[in-house]
Amino acid sequence: MSQRTKIKALLESEQTNMEVTVKGWIRTFRNNQFIALNDGSTNNNIQVVVDFENTDPALLKRLTTGAAISVVGQLVASLGKGQKVEVKATQIEVLGDSDPEKYPLQPKKHSLEFLREIAHLRFRTNTFGAIFRVRNTLSYAIHRFFNDRGFVYLHTPIITASDAEGAGEAFKVTNLDMANPPRVENGDVDYKQDFFGKATNLTVSGQLEGELGAMALSDIYTFGPTFRAENSNTTRHLAEFWMIEPEMAFYDLEDNMDLAEALLKYVISEALKYNADDIEFLSQRLAEEEKQKPQNERSEMGLTEKLQFCLDNDFQRLTYTEAIDILKESTPNKKKKFQYLVEGWGTDLQSEHERYLVEKHFKKPVILTDYPREIKAFYMRQNDDGKTVRAMDILFPGIGEIVGGSQREERLEKLEQRMDEMGIPKDELWWYLDTRRFGACPHAGFGLGFERLVLFVTGMGNIRDVIPFPRFPKNAEF
Ligand code: 4AD
Ligand code: MG
């Protein structure tokens, strides 16, 4: 087998007039002469020129959109417009045919909704090729960021008996006979007879186990799938999503915010550096989509500008209480334009409020801190005012909440008191409470929703388009 060169390398090649082997999938074949070939290494196709007069007509017929081929030929400077180099084929082999009558991807624009239905093939479009290359860069950059800072990548369990967020949105894991489960006297299912000898679920967050690691390794992070059975059919929620959760001993909330801001800026700059072509393509895609919208709904910045803007500006930091004051006095609140009017202190912010703060008021990413304790999880450190906790949420333009985190309650008594108030079973979390008994220290951490990050960097509008095979209510295809 001769050495195959990837298309990205061929297009960047300084050298021409040499024999190359290239393999990929045909995007288009026009005039019986020009193949646009793509192998996923870049958004750009290489042009393969076919000597059709000296090629078997039976073979020409098989050069259809979607077919996989192997080409041997000369890499030469291109005379045509649009590409610097092309391959003059001397030998073409069809590795896998693709019946043009049946192949669902035609060389034309398909709607994102349609492509979602053929998610097994959508990788072969320019848009999804770009999205998944950017996703890969972001993932790798996250690991590099933490590794460079001496963080330990900790693999927390996927199956667990706890509900870290206490929101009751966990998927059950069981191998009991669903049609006829064993029961205890009062009729409840007897989970003692289940696989793990107790009721278990898919994790909603690796944080609690992450904290255990941080209490010895100092700085850890998890990066894995998390699962939530929340029935929110929105463009921002998935039932299965990936989350990055760093947890740091001896950090307070300020340190936590600094780290989160540095992480976001670093990974965005890495995407701009390594995926310039893809982001340029996605930027144009977004610009075209924006043109369909009425003038007043169009965003002021293009994708590249928006990303650069994030890098160039400090995130605006303010407390929840300050944010409520701004929202109360805001025009949409006074003119009753918000769907949920902001009246008093203490209610959770809706995404329309978050987006107002970010997109209209501050016009940059915002970090809100010190939320009312009633709307936050039990593990957040309580402030002296008796009302708020040391929480922080990072809000991004077009996305809303991208990061949620806090300084943790390290004082055993305060933590137990809060768990009692919120009905969190202390006996089940004995191991978590042990860290507060033995060498407790101030610590903090946060969770970054990976798909929300990919959504932001790619400028896509629906979270279902930035994960290969989205899971959401009534959908687990592929
Ligand atoms: O705010 P959340 O629920 O925080 C936690 O789970 C903490 N344990 C994190 C921590 O402090 N270690 O979730 C964190 C982030 C959100 O800000 C959001 O970006 C993302 O996870 N997220 C989702 N992304 C997609 N689909 C969903 N259903 C999501 N729920 C949360
Ligand atoms: Mg949150």
Coordinates of C-alpha atoms and ligand atoms in Angstrom, one line a residue:
M1 CA 0.0 0.0 0.0
S2 CA 1.4 3.3 -0.9
Q3 CA 1.5 6.1 1.7
R4 CA -1.8 8.0 1.9
T5 CA -1.5 11.8 2.5
K6 CA -4.3 13.6 4.2
I7 CA -6.0 16.4 2.2
K8 CA -5.1 19.1 4.8
A9 CA -1.4 18.3 4.3
L10 CA -1.7 18.2 0.5
L11 CA -3.4 21.6 0.4
E12 CA -0.6 23.0 2.5
S13 CA 2.1 21.3 0.6
E14 CA 5.0 23.5 -0.5
Q15 CA 6.2 20.9 -2.9
T16 CA 4.4 19.9 -6.2
N17 CA 5.0 17.6 -9.1
M18 CA 5.2 14.5 -7.0
E19 CA 3.1 11.3 -6.9
V20 CA 0.6 11.2 -4.0
T21 CA -2.1 8.9 -2.8
V22 CA -5.3 10.4 -1.5
K23 CA -8.4 8.8 -0.1
G24 CA -11.7 10.2 0.8
W25 CA -15.4 10.7 0.0
I26 CA -16.7 12.4 -3.2
R27 CA -18.5 15.6 -2.5
T28 CA -19.3 16.4 -6.1
F29 CA -18.2 15.2 -9.6
R30 CA -18.7 17.7 -12.4
N31 CA -18.2 17.7 -16.1
N32 CA -17.1 14.1 -15.9
Q33 CA -13.7 15.6 -15.0
F34 CA -13.5 17.3 -11.6
I35 CA -13.9 15.5 -8.3
A36 CA -14.2 17.5 -5.1
L37 CA -12.8 15.1 -2.6
N38 CA -13.0 15.4 1.2
D39 CA -11.5 13.2 4.0
G40 CA -12.5 15.2 7.0
S41 CA -9.0 16.5 7.8
T42 CA -10.1 20.0 6.7
N43 CA -13.2 21.8 5.5
N44 CA -11.5 22.3 2.1
N45 CA -11.8 19.8 -0.6
I46 CA -9.0 18.8 -2.9
Q47 CA -9.8 18.8 -6.6
V48 CA -9.0 15.5 -8.4
V49 CA -8.8 15.9 -12.2
V50 CA -9.9 12.8 -14.1
D51 CA -8.6 12.1 -17.5
F52 CA -12.0 11.1 -18.7
E53 CA -11.1 10.3 -22.3
N54 CA -8.8 7.5 -21.1
T55 CA -11.0 6.3 -18.2
D56 CA -13.4 3.4 -18.4
P57 CA -17.0 4.8 -18.7
A58 CA -18.1 2.1 -16.2
L59 CA -15.7 3.6 -13.6
L60 CA -16.8 7.2 -14.4
K61 CA -20.4 6.2 -13.6
R62 CA -19.4 5.0 -10.2
L63 CA -17.8 8.4 -9.2
T64 CA -20.9 9.6 -7.4
T65 CA -21.5 11.9 -4.4
G66 CA -20.8 9.9 -1.2
A67 CA -18.6 7.2 -2.8
A68 CA -15.3 6.4 -1.1
I69 CA -12.4 6.4 -3.5
S70 CA -8.6 6.0 -3.5
V71 CA -6.7 8.1 -6.0
V72 CA -3.0 7.9 -7.1
G73 CA -1.9 10.9 -9.1
Q74 CA 0.4 13.9 -9.5
L75 CA 0.1 16.8 -7.1
V76 CA 0.4 19.8 -9.4
A77 CA -0.2 23.6 -9.3
S78 CA -3.8 24.2 -10.2
L79 CA -4.7 26.4 -13.2
G80 CA -8.3 26.7 -12.0
K81 CA -9.6 29.3 -9.6
G82 CA -10.2 28.5 -6.0
Q83 CA -7.3 26.1 -5.2
K84 CA -3.6 26.3 -5.3
V85 CA -3.0 22.6 -6.0
E86 CA -4.9 19.7 -7.4
V87 CA -4.3 16.0 -8.1
K88 CA -4.1 14.8 -11.7
A89 CA -5.3 11.2 -11.3
T90 CA -3.5 8.4 -12.9
Q91 CA -5.3 5.7 -11.0
I92 CA -8.8 5.7 -9.4
E93 CA -10.3 2.9 -7.3
V94 CA -13.8 2.9 -5.9
L95 CA -13.6 1.6 -2.4
G96 CA -17.3 1.9 -1.6
D97 CA -20.1 2.8 -4.0
S98 CA -22.8 5.2 -3.1
D99 CA -26.1 4.9 -5.0
P100 CA -27.0 8.5 -6.1
E101 CA -30.7 7.6 -6.2
K102 CA -30.6 6.6 -2.5
Y103 CA -27.9 8.7 -0.9
P104 CA -29.7 11.2 1.3
L105 CA -27.0 13.9 1.2
Q106 CA -27.2 15.8 -2.0
P107 CA -24.8 18.5 -2.9
K108 CA -27.1 21.2 -1.9
K109 CA -28.1 23.0 1.4
H110 CA -30.0 20.8 3.8
S111 CA -31.8 22.0 6.9
L112 CA -30.3 21.4 10.3
E113 CA -33.5 19.6 11.3
F114 CA -33.2 17.2 8.4
L115 CA -29.6 16.6 9.1
R116 CA -30.5 15.8 12.7
E117 CA -32.6 12.9 11.4
I118 CA -29.6 11.6 9.4
A119 CA -27.0 12.2 12.2
H120 CA -25.1 9.1 11.0
L121 CA -24.3 11.0 7.8
R122 CA -24.2 14.6 8.8
F123 CA -20.5 14.4 9.6
R124 CA -20.0 14.5 5.9
T125 CA -21.3 18.0 5.5
N126 CA -19.1 21.1 5.8
T127 CA -21.0 22.4 8.8
F128 CA -20.7 19.3 10.9
G129 CA -17.2 18.6 9.8
A130 CA -16.3 22.0 11.1
I131 CA -18.3 21.6 14.4
F132 CA -16.7 18.3 15.3
R133 CA -13.2 19.5 14.5
V134 CA -13.7 22.5 16.7
R135 CA -15.2 20.3 19.4
N136 CA -12.1 18.1 19.3
T137 CA -9.8 21.2 19.6
L138 CA -11.7 22.5 22.6
S139 CA -11.6 19.1 24.3
Y140 CA -7.9 18.8 23.8
A141 CA -7.3 22.4 24.9
I142 CA -9.2 21.8 28.1
H143 CA -6.9 18.8 29.0
R144 CA -3.8 20.9 28.1
F145 CA -4.9 23.8 30.2
F146 CA -5.3 21.7 33.3
N147 CA -2.3 19.5 32.7
D148 CA -0.1 22.6 32.3
R149 CA -1.3 23.8 35.7
G150 CA -0.6 20.5 37.5
F151 CA -4.2 19.4 37.8
V152 CA -4.9 15.6 38.1
Y153 CA -7.5 14.3 35.7
L154 CA -9.8 12.2 37.9
H155 CA -12.3 9.7 36.5
T156 CA -15.3 9.9 38.7
P157 CA -18.0 7.2 38.5
I158 CA -20.8 7.2 36.0
I159 CA -23.0 5.0 38.2
T160 CA -23.6 6.4 41.6
A161 CA -26.1 6.2 44.5
S162 CA -26.1 10.0 45.1
D163 CA -27.9 12.9 43.4
A164 CA -25.2 15.6 43.8
E165 CA -27.4 18.5 42.7
G166 CA -30.4 17.2 44.8
A167 CA -32.7 18.1 41.9
G168 CA -34.2 14.6 41.6
E169 CA -33.4 14.5 37.9
A170 CA -31.3 11.3 37.8
F171 CA -31.9 8.3 35.5
K172 CA -32.2 5.0 37.4
V173 CA -29.8 2.2 36.8
T174 CA -31.2 -1.2 37.5
N175 CA -31.1 -4.8 36.3
L176 CA -34.2 -5.8 38.2
D177 CA -37.1 -7.4 36.1
M178 CA -39.1 -4.3 35.3
A179 CA -42.2 -6.3 34.7
N180 CA -42.0 -8.0 38.1
P181 CA -39.6 -6.4 40.5
P182 CA -39.0 -7.8 44.0
R183 CA -40.9 -5.8 46.6
V184 CA -40.7 -5.1 50.3
E185 CA -43.7 -5.4 52.6
N186 CA -45.2 -2.0 51.9
G187 CA -45.0 -2.6 48.2
D188 CA -41.9 -0.5 47.4
V189 CA -39.3 -2.0 45.0
D190 CA -36.7 -3.9 47.0
Y191 CA -33.5 -2.4 45.8
K192 CA -31.5 -4.5 48.2
Q193 CA -32.0 -7.3 45.6
D194 CA -30.8 -5.1 42.8
F195 CA -27.3 -5.4 41.2
F196 CA -25.6 -3.0 43.6
G197 CA -27.7 -3.8 46.6
K198 CA -29.2 -0.4 46.6
A199 CA -30.9 2.1 44.3
T200 CA -28.5 3.6 41.8
N201 CA -28.6 6.2 39.0
L202 CA -26.5 7.8 36.3
T203 CA -24.4 10.6 37.7
V204 CA -25.6 14.2 37.3
S205 CA -22.2 15.6 38.3
G206 CA -18.8 14.2 39.4
Q207 CA -18.4 17.0 41.9
L208 CA -18.9 15.2 45.2
E209 CA -16.3 12.6 44.3
G210 CA -14.1 15.3 42.8
E211 CA -14.0 17.0 46.1
L212 CA -12.7 13.8 47.7
G213 CA -9.8 13.8 45.3
A214 CA -9.1 17.5 45.8
M215 CA -8.7 16.9 49.6
A216 CA -5.5 15.0 48.8
L217 CA -4.4 15.8 45.3
S218 CA -5.1 19.6 45.7
D219 CA -6.2 20.3 42.1
I220 CA -8.2 17.8 40.1
Y221 CA -10.7 18.0 37.3
T222 CA -13.2 15.6 35.8
F223 CA -14.3 15.6 32.2
G224 CA -17.0 13.1 31.5
P225 CA -20.6 12.5 30.5
T226 CA -23.4 13.5 32.9
F227 CA -27.0 12.7 32.7
R228 CA -30.2 14.6 33.6
A229 CA -33.7 13.5 33.2
E230 CA -35.0 17.0 33.1
N231 CA -37.8 17.3 30.7
S232 CA -36.6 20.6 29.2
N233 CA -37.1 20.6 25.4
T234 CA -34.9 23.6 24.8
T235 CA -32.0 24.5 22.6
R236 CA -29.7 24.6 25.6
H237 CA -30.4 21.3 27.3
L238 CA -29.4 17.7 26.7
A239 CA -30.3 14.6 28.7
E240 CA -26.7 13.4 28.2
F241 CA -24.0 16.1 28.1
W242 CA -20.3 16.4 29.0
M243 CA -19.1 18.4 31.9
I244 CA -15.7 19.7 33.0
E245 CA -15.5 20.0 36.7
P246 CA -12.3 21.2 38.4
E247 CA -12.1 21.2 42.1
M248 CA -9.3 23.0 44.0
A249 CA -8.2 22.8 47.6
F250 CA -7.3 26.2 49.2
Y251 CA -9.2 28.2 46.5
D252 CA -11.8 30.8 47.5
L253 CA -14.5 32.1 45.2
E254 CA -12.2 34.8 43.6
D255 CA -9.6 32.2 42.7
N256 CA -12.4 30.0 41.3
M257 CA -13.6 32.8 39.1
D258 CA -10.1 33.7 37.9
L259 CA -9.5 30.1 36.9
A260 CA -12.8 29.7 35.1
E261 CA -12.3 33.0 33.2
A262 CA -8.7 31.9 32.2
L263 CA -9.9 28.5 31.1
L264 CA -12.6 29.9 28.9
K265 CA -10.3 32.5 27.3
Y266 CA -7.6 29.9 26.7
V267 CA -9.8 27.3 25.0
I268 CA -11.5 30.0 22.8
S269 CA -8.1 31.3 21.7
E270 CA -6.9 27.7 20.9
A271 CA -9.9 27.2 18.7
L272 CA -9.2 30.5 16.9
K273 CA -5.6 29.4 16.4
Y274 CA -6.1 25.8 15.3
N275 CA -9.5 26.0 13.5
A276 CA -9.3 29.3 11.7
D277 CA -10.7 27.8 8.5
D278 CA -13.6 26.1 10.3
I279 CA -14.5 29.1 12.3
E280 CA -14.4 31.3 9.2
F281 CA -16.7 28.8 7.6
L282 CA -19.1 28.8 10.6
S283 CA -18.9 32.5 10.8
Q284 CA -20.2 32.8 7.2
R285 CA -22.9 30.2 7.9
L286 CA -24.0 32.3 10.9
A287 CA -24.0 35.5 8.9
E288 CA -26.2 33.9 6.3
E289 CA -28.6 32.7 8.9
E290 CA -28.7 36.1 10.5
K291 CA -29.7 37.7 7.2
Q292 CA -33.0 35.7 7.4
K293 CA -33.8 37.4 10.7
P294 CA -35.6 40.8 11.1
Q295 CA -33.1 43.6 11.6
N296 CA -33.7 44.1 15.3
E297 CA -33.0 40.5 16.1
R298 CA -29.7 40.3 14.4
S299 CA -26.6 40.2 16.5
E300 CA -24.3 43.1 16.3
M301 CA -21.2 41.0 16.0
G302 CA -20.1 38.2 13.7
L303 CA -18.8 34.9 15.2
T304 CA -15.1 35.7 15.0
E305 CA -15.6 39.1 16.4
K306 CA -17.7 37.7 19.3
L307 CA -15.0 35.2 20.1
Q308 CA -12.2 37.8 19.9
F309 CA -14.3 40.2 22.1
C310 CA -14.5 37.5 24.8
L311 CA -10.7 37.3 24.8
D312 CA -10.2 41.0 24.9
N313 CA -12.5 41.9 27.8
D314 CA -12.6 41.1 31.5
F315 CA -15.8 39.4 32.4
Q316 CA -18.1 41.7 34.4
R317 CA -18.4 40.5 38.0
L318 CA -21.3 41.5 40.2
T319 CA -23.6 40.0 42.9
Y320 CA -27.0 38.5 42.3
T321 CA -28.4 41.3 44.5
E322 CA -26.8 44.0 42.2
A323 CA -28.1 42.2 39.2
I324 CA -31.7 42.1 40.6
D325 CA -31.5 45.9 41.1
I326 CA -30.4 46.4 37.5
L327 CA -33.1 44.1 36.2
K328 CA -35.8 45.7 38.2
E329 CA -34.9 49.1 36.8
S330 CA -34.5 47.8 33.2
T331 CA -36.7 49.0 30.4
P332 CA -38.1 45.6 29.5
N333 CA -39.1 45.1 33.1
K334 CA -40.7 48.5 33.4
K335 CA -42.5 48.1 30.1
K336 CA -43.5 44.5 31.0
K337 CA -41.6 43.1 28.1
F338 CA -40.1 40.2 30.1
Q339 CA -42.2 37.1 30.2
Y340 CA -41.3 36.8 33.9
L341 CA -41.2 40.2 35.6
V342 CA -38.5 40.8 38.1
E343 CA -40.2 42.0 41.2
G344 CA -38.4 40.9 44.3
W345 CA -35.2 39.5 45.7
G346 CA -34.9 35.7 45.9
T347 CA -36.3 34.3 42.7
D348 CA -34.1 32.4 40.2
L349 CA -33.1 34.3 37.1
Q350 CA -34.8 33.2 33.8
S351 CA -32.7 33.0 30.7
E352 CA -34.3 36.2 29.3
H353 CA -32.9 38.0 32.4
E354 CA -29.4 36.5 32.0
R355 CA -29.4 37.4 28.4
Y356 CA -30.5 40.9 29.1
L357 CA -27.6 41.5 31.5
V358 CA -25.0 40.0 29.1
E359 CA -26.3 41.1 25.7
K360 CA -28.0 44.4 26.4
H361 CA -26.7 45.9 29.7
F362 CA -23.1 44.9 30.0
K363 CA -22.5 43.6 26.5
K364 CA -19.9 41.2 27.7
P365 CA -19.7 37.9 29.7
V366 CA -20.9 38.3 33.2
I367 CA -20.1 36.5 36.4
L368 CA -22.9 36.6 39.0
T369 CA -22.0 35.7 42.6
D370 CA -23.7 35.3 46.0
Y371 CA -27.0 33.9 45.0
P372 CA -29.9 33.4 47.5
R373 CA -29.2 30.1 49.3
E374 CA -32.8 28.9 48.6
I375 CA -32.1 28.5 44.9
K376 CA -28.7 26.8 45.1
A377 CA -27.3 23.4 46.1
F378 CA -26.6 22.3 49.6
Y379 CA -22.9 22.2 49.3
M380 CA -22.3 25.9 48.7
R381 CA -20.5 28.0 51.3
Q382 CA -22.9 30.1 53.4
N383 CA -22.3 33.8 53.7
D384 CA -22.5 35.6 57.0
D385 CA -25.7 37.4 56.0
G386 CA -27.6 34.2 56.5
K387 CA -29.3 34.6 53.1
T388 CA -26.8 34.1 50.4
V389 CA -24.1 31.5 49.4
R390 CA -20.7 31.8 47.7
A391 CA -22.0 30.7 44.3
M392 CA -20.9 31.9 40.9
D393 CA -22.6 31.5 37.5
I394 CA -20.9 32.6 34.3
L395 CA -23.3 33.9 31.7
F396 CA -22.4 34.1 28.0
P397 CA -24.0 36.0 25.1
G398 CA -26.5 33.9 23.2
I399 CA -26.1 31.0 25.7
G400 CA -27.0 32.2 29.2
E401 CA -25.4 30.0 31.9
I402 CA -22.2 28.3 30.7
V403 CA -20.6 27.7 34.1
G404 CA -22.0 27.0 37.5
G405 CA -19.8 26.8 40.6
S406 CA -19.1 27.8 44.1
Q407 CA -16.8 27.9 47.1
R408 CA -17.8 24.8 49.1
E409 CA -19.1 24.7 52.6
E410 CA -16.1 23.2 54.5
R411 CA -17.6 23.7 58.0
L412 CA -19.1 20.4 59.1
E413 CA -21.8 21.9 61.4
K414 CA -23.0 24.4 58.8
L415 CA -23.1 21.7 56.1
E416 CA -25.0 19.3 58.2
Q417 CA -27.5 21.9 59.2
R418 CA -28.1 22.8 55.6
M419 CA -28.5 19.2 54.6
D420 CA -31.1 18.7 57.3
E421 CA -33.0 21.8 56.2
M422 CA -33.0 20.6 52.6
G423 CA -33.8 16.9 53.4
I424 CA -30.5 15.6 52.0
P425 CA -29.8 12.2 53.6
K426 CA -26.6 12.6 55.7
D427 CA -26.1 8.8 56.3
E428 CA -25.9 8.2 52.5
L429 CA -23.3 10.9 52.1
W430 CA -21.2 9.8 55.1
W431 CA -18.1 9.7 52.9
Y432 CA -18.7 13.3 51.7
L433 CA -19.1 14.5 55.3
D434 CA -15.9 12.7 56.3
T435 CA -13.8 15.2 54.3
R436 CA -15.2 17.8 56.7
R437 CA -14.2 15.7 59.7
F438 CA -10.6 15.0 58.6
G439 CA -8.5 17.8 57.4
A440 CA -11.2 20.0 56.0
C441 CA -10.0 23.2 54.2
P442 CA -11.5 26.0 52.1
H443 CA -12.0 24.8 48.6
A444 CA -13.9 25.6 45.5
G445 CA -14.8 24.4 42.0
F446 CA -17.1 24.7 39.1
G447 CA -18.8 22.9 36.2
L448 CA -18.5 24.0 32.6
G449 CA -21.1 22.5 30.3
F450 CA -19.0 21.3 27.3
E451 CA -21.8 21.5 24.7
R452 CA -22.7 25.0 25.8
L453 CA -19.1 25.9 25.2
V454 CA -19.1 24.3 21.8
L455 CA -22.3 26.0 21.0
F456 CA -20.7 29.4 21.7
V457 CA -17.5 28.8 19.8
T458 CA -19.3 27.4 16.7
G459 CA -22.1 30.0 16.7
M460 CA -24.7 27.2 16.3
G461 CA -28.2 27.8 17.6
N462 CA -29.2 24.4 18.9
I463 CA -27.2 22.2 21.4
R464 CA -28.4 19.1 19.5
D465 CA -26.1 20.1 16.7
V466 CA -22.9 20.2 18.6
I467 CA -22.8 16.6 20.1
P468 CA -22.5 13.7 17.6
F469 CA -25.7 11.9 18.8
P470 CA -27.9 14.0 21.0
R471 CA -30.1 12.5 23.7
F472 CA -33.2 14.5 24.5
P473 CA -36.8 13.7 25.5
K474 CA -38.2 11.0 23.1
N475 CA -35.0 10.6 21.2
A476 CA -32.1 8.1 21.6
E477 CA -31.6 7.2 17.9
F478 CA -28.2 6.0 16.8
Ligands
4AD1 O1 -25.0 24.4 37.2 P1 -24.8 22.9 37.2 O2 -26.0 22.1 37.5 O3 -23.7 22.6 38.3 C1 -23.2 21.4 38.7 O4 -23.6 20.3 38.3 C2 -22.1 21.5 39.7 N1 -22.0 20.2 40.4 C3 -20.9 21.9 39.0 C4 -19.7 22.1 40.0 O5 -19.7 23.0 40.7 N2 -18.8 21.2 39.9 O6 -24.2 22.5 35.8 C5 -23.0 23.0 35.4 C6 -23.1 23.4 33.9 C7 -24.1 24.4 33.6 O7 -23.6 25.7 33.9 C8 -24.3 24.2 32.1 O8 -23.3 24.8 31.3 C9 -24.2 22.7 32.0 O9 -23.5 22.3 33.1 N3 -25.5 22.0 32.0 C10 -26.1 21.5 30.9 N4 -25.7 21.4 29.7 C11 -26.5 20.8 28.8 N5 -27.6 20.2 29.1 C12 -28.1 20.2 30.4 N6 -29.2 19.6 30.7 C13 -27.3 20.9 31.4 N7 -27.4 21.1 32.7 C14 -26.3 21.8 33.1
MG2 MG -26.4 25.9 37.4

